XYZ file of C-alpha atoms in Angstrom:
261
model
C 0.000 0.000 0.000
C 1.186 3.486 -0.820
C 2.037 5.494 2.275
C 0.001 8.709 2.607
C 1.826 11.976 1.967
C 1.978 13.957 5.234
C 2.490 17.189 3.291
C -0.911 16.877 1.612
C -4.311 17.043 3.329
C -6.475 13.971 2.910
C -9.509 15.687 4.431
C -10.317 19.408 4.382
C -13.295 20.919 6.189
C -13.809 24.452 4.863
C -16.259 26.806 6.618
C -18.820 24.029 7.035
C -22.185 24.918 8.489
C -25.185 22.681 9.156
C -28.625 23.843 10.254
C -31.629 21.805 11.337
C -34.587 24.119 11.177
C -33.455 27.211 13.054
C -30.749 25.387 15.013
C -27.152 25.555 13.800
C -25.468 22.249 14.583
C -22.192 23.354 12.954
C -21.115 26.935 12.389
C -18.228 27.745 10.007
C -16.059 24.824 11.078
C -12.698 24.542 9.324
C -9.894 22.032 9.849
C -7.750 19.616 7.865
C -6.276 16.155 8.394
C -2.922 15.445 6.761
C -1.982 12.202 5.078
C -1.051 9.522 7.616
C -2.185 11.628 10.553
C -4.189 10.361 13.511
C -6.184 13.448 14.455
C -8.520 13.710 17.425
C -11.912 15.417 17.310
C -13.226 16.109 20.807
C -15.797 18.176 22.619
C -18.722 17.885 25.025
C -21.886 16.019 24.100
C -23.763 18.024 21.488
C -20.630 19.806 20.258
C -21.189 18.631 16.679
C -18.648 15.813 16.357
C -20.971 13.120 15.046
C -22.791 15.711 12.937
C -19.493 16.462 11.206
C -18.898 12.743 10.614
C -22.386 12.471 9.143
C -21.603 15.335 6.772
C -18.346 13.730 5.645
C -20.133 10.443 4.907
C -23.091 12.234 3.273
C -25.706 11.186 5.808
C -26.311 14.929 6.273
C -26.140 17.744 3.747
C -24.073 20.799 4.585
C -25.797 24.179 4.586
C -22.585 25.970 3.631
C -18.923 25.315 2.982
C -17.038 22.432 1.412
C -15.714 19.048 2.464
C -12.755 17.976 0.340
C -11.353 14.467 0.182
C -8.010 14.250 -1.628
C -8.730 17.675 -3.069
C -12.204 16.844 -4.380
C -15.325 18.511 -3.018
C -17.563 15.635 -1.892
C -20.484 17.625 -0.515
C -22.627 16.608 -3.485
C -21.511 13.042 -4.134
C -24.007 10.251 -3.624
C -23.989 8.616 -0.220
C -23.174 5.180 -1.617
C -20.124 6.586 -3.434
C -18.363 7.607 -0.220
C -16.991 4.142 0.549
C -15.796 3.591 -3.015
C -13.940 6.919 -2.840
C -11.924 5.595 0.105
C -13.755 6.737 3.252
C -14.973 4.306 5.913
C -16.377 4.840 9.381
C -17.571 3.172 12.531
C -20.599 4.242 14.550
C -21.193 4.744 18.265
C -23.601 1.799 18.276
C -22.207 -1.501 17.062
C -23.565 -2.656 13.717
C -22.344 -6.232 14.048
C -24.705 -9.043 13.008
C -24.657 -11.431 15.949
C -25.962 -14.520 14.158
C -23.307 -14.271 11.453
C -19.715 -15.417 11.730
C -16.869 -12.976 12.210
C -15.708 -13.613 8.636
C -19.184 -13.090 7.184
C -19.469 -9.794 9.066
C -16.170 -8.802 7.483
C -17.346 -9.724 3.999
C -20.350 -7.459 4.479
C -17.909 -4.592 4.888
C -16.691 -5.215 1.348
C -20.006 -5.263 -0.494
C -19.544 -1.720 -1.840
C -16.109 -2.573 -3.238
C -16.925 -5.812 -5.029
C -16.555 -5.652 -8.804
C -19.170 -8.255 -9.677
C -22.894 -7.638 -9.808
C -25.836 -9.672 -8.564
C -25.874 -11.855 -11.683
C -22.122 -12.445 -11.952
C -22.355 -15.964 -10.415
C -24.783 -16.908 -13.220
C -22.749 -15.811 -16.243
C -19.243 -16.013 -14.754
C -19.276 -18.497 -11.864
C -15.504 -19.056 -11.955
C -14.847 -15.322 -11.749
C -17.336 -14.965 -8.908
C -15.672 -17.761 -6.943
C -12.241 -16.220 -7.490
C -13.494 -12.859 -6.246
C -15.010 -14.523 -3.182
C -11.675 -16.189 -2.409
C -9.779 -12.915 -2.777
C -12.265 -11.129 -0.541
C -12.071 -13.826 2.127
C -8.260 -13.823 2.016
C -8.192 -10.037 2.458
C -10.600 -10.220 5.391
C -8.547 -12.940 7.062
C -5.427 -10.806 6.626
C -7.113 -7.913 8.430
C -8.408 -10.178 11.186
C -4.929 -11.590 11.737
C -3.426 -8.095 11.916
C -5.997 -7.081 14.544
C -5.413 -10.307 16.504
C -8.815 -11.711 15.589
C -7.643 -14.354 13.124
C -8.551 -17.366 15.240
C -12.119 -16.088 15.601
C -13.001 -15.986 11.886
C -15.442 -18.889 12.145
C -16.980 -17.886 15.482
C -20.484 -16.488 15.708
C -20.268 -12.799 16.553
C -22.861 -13.054 19.335
C -20.491 -15.358 21.248
C -17.758 -12.719 21.464
C -17.170 -10.283 24.350
C -17.918 -6.605 23.850
C -14.284 -5.532 23.619
C -13.666 -8.011 20.814
C -16.751 -6.781 18.961
C -15.336 -3.248 19.053
C -12.197 -4.528 17.332
C -14.342 -6.360 14.799
C -16.172 -3.125 14.008
C -12.850 -1.505 13.091
C -11.753 -4.573 11.151
C -14.948 -4.524 9.101
C -14.402 -0.854 8.231
C -10.894 -1.737 7.035
C -12.277 -4.406 4.702
C -13.325 -1.655 2.280
C -9.648 -0.614 1.909
C -10.197 2.994 3.037
C -7.638 5.759 2.867
C -9.536 7.756 5.503
C -10.987 6.035 8.572
C -13.508 7.846 10.779
C -13.852 6.348 14.262
C -16.821 7.461 16.374
C -16.142 6.689 20.057
C -14.509 3.302 19.400
C -13.358 2.898 23.022
C -16.758 3.571 24.612
C -17.676 0.858 27.100
C -14.203 -0.664 27.283
C -12.240 -1.254 30.465
C -9.060 0.776 30.891
C -6.989 -2.294 30.050
C -9.047 -2.847 26.902
C -8.685 0.830 26.000
C -4.898 0.615 26.140
C -4.880 -2.571 24.034
C -7.279 -0.947 21.571
C -4.945 2.030 21.217
C -2.006 -0.261 20.471
C -4.091 -2.088 17.874
C -5.162 1.152 16.220
C -1.594 2.414 15.934
C -0.499 -0.858 14.323
C -3.433 -0.821 11.914
C -2.738 2.777 10.904
C 0.800 1.895 9.875
C 0.004 -1.494 8.369
C -2.889 -0.279 6.216
C -1.518 3.217 5.408
C -4.459 4.965 7.044
C -5.345 8.530 7.815
C -7.579 8.564 10.903
C -10.013 11.058 12.403
C -10.933 9.930 15.909
C -13.933 11.050 17.962
C -13.421 9.837 21.515
C -14.409 10.848 25.048
C -11.526 8.962 26.656
C -9.092 11.858 26.815
C -6.222 9.694 28.020
C -6.477 7.671 24.814
C -6.796 10.790 22.650
C -3.762 12.436 24.238
C -1.741 9.275 23.795
C -2.611 8.524 20.169
C -3.198 11.837 18.423
C -0.537 14.162 17.077
C -3.120 16.942 16.784
C -6.540 17.588 18.287
C -9.490 19.699 17.138
C -11.964 20.791 19.826
C -15.588 21.565 18.994
C -17.953 23.380 21.337
C -21.576 24.271 20.613
C -21.057 23.588 16.911
C -17.981 25.802 16.462
C -14.262 25.091 16.515
C -12.982 26.152 19.909
C -9.319 25.169 19.634
C -6.802 23.183 17.611
C -3.293 22.082 18.477
C -1.001 19.428 19.879
C -2.088 17.410 22.919
C 0.080 19.614 25.150
C -1.458 22.782 23.726
C -4.990 21.467 24.146
C -4.367 20.342 27.721
C -3.180 23.816 28.691
C -5.765 25.841 26.743
C -8.009 27.594 29.304
C -10.962 27.620 26.904
C -10.769 23.855 26.528
C -10.341 23.357 30.256
C -13.464 25.395 30.885
C -15.579 23.855 28.131
C -14.518 20.237 28.141
C -11.973 19.101 30.687
C -13.963 20.289 33.667
C -11.859 23.154 34.965
C -12.404 26.896 35.048
C -10.949 29.438 32.649
């Protein structure tokens, strides 16, 4: 895989605004994520973090501004095109199918990237079987990298919650994204699981040449993983900087970290 260029932005948010009725959920938010960066996006509940994710993945329309992926404005692309462009995400609530195996859950994550259509097995059965084998091999490679390889045949409902959170990330990687959006991936994990999850994420970022935008309430994890952090508050960008700069910013302390300005 080609390593991302850190001198070029993979994602650019340019003066983005979103309004629902008379309520502005995002107000002139601008930031950028460089190639290969693991950038944190934090803020109190209701700050607009998930709203921004939903705009990037076209679940929501922006009211103003642009969202650029690899230099292309994607604010008008079709929702189903987002994955094929190279953007994948996880959600706060797990979307794992419990009655399916781990491997089958992974294969679902590839359905937007498959080259064959519904009728391919009828007119080209050999090609369809070859594509299935390639897809399964790729999914097993991801599972092995995320230390889930031995669980490929297990039913997802039999797995503990912490393992399911890893599977959610693994399934997002199945689509071969260049940009990975993680929405509170450590929520509900024990501190030991959080630390192991952070190690796994760092390995995956390097192994799969990812650029990552991370929404997370566990500030210890954010400070440990992220080279840069963007803080949202009441729909606007409050601050942006290194972990050390964010930790010492009085506006952030007042709005998010629980101190007083």
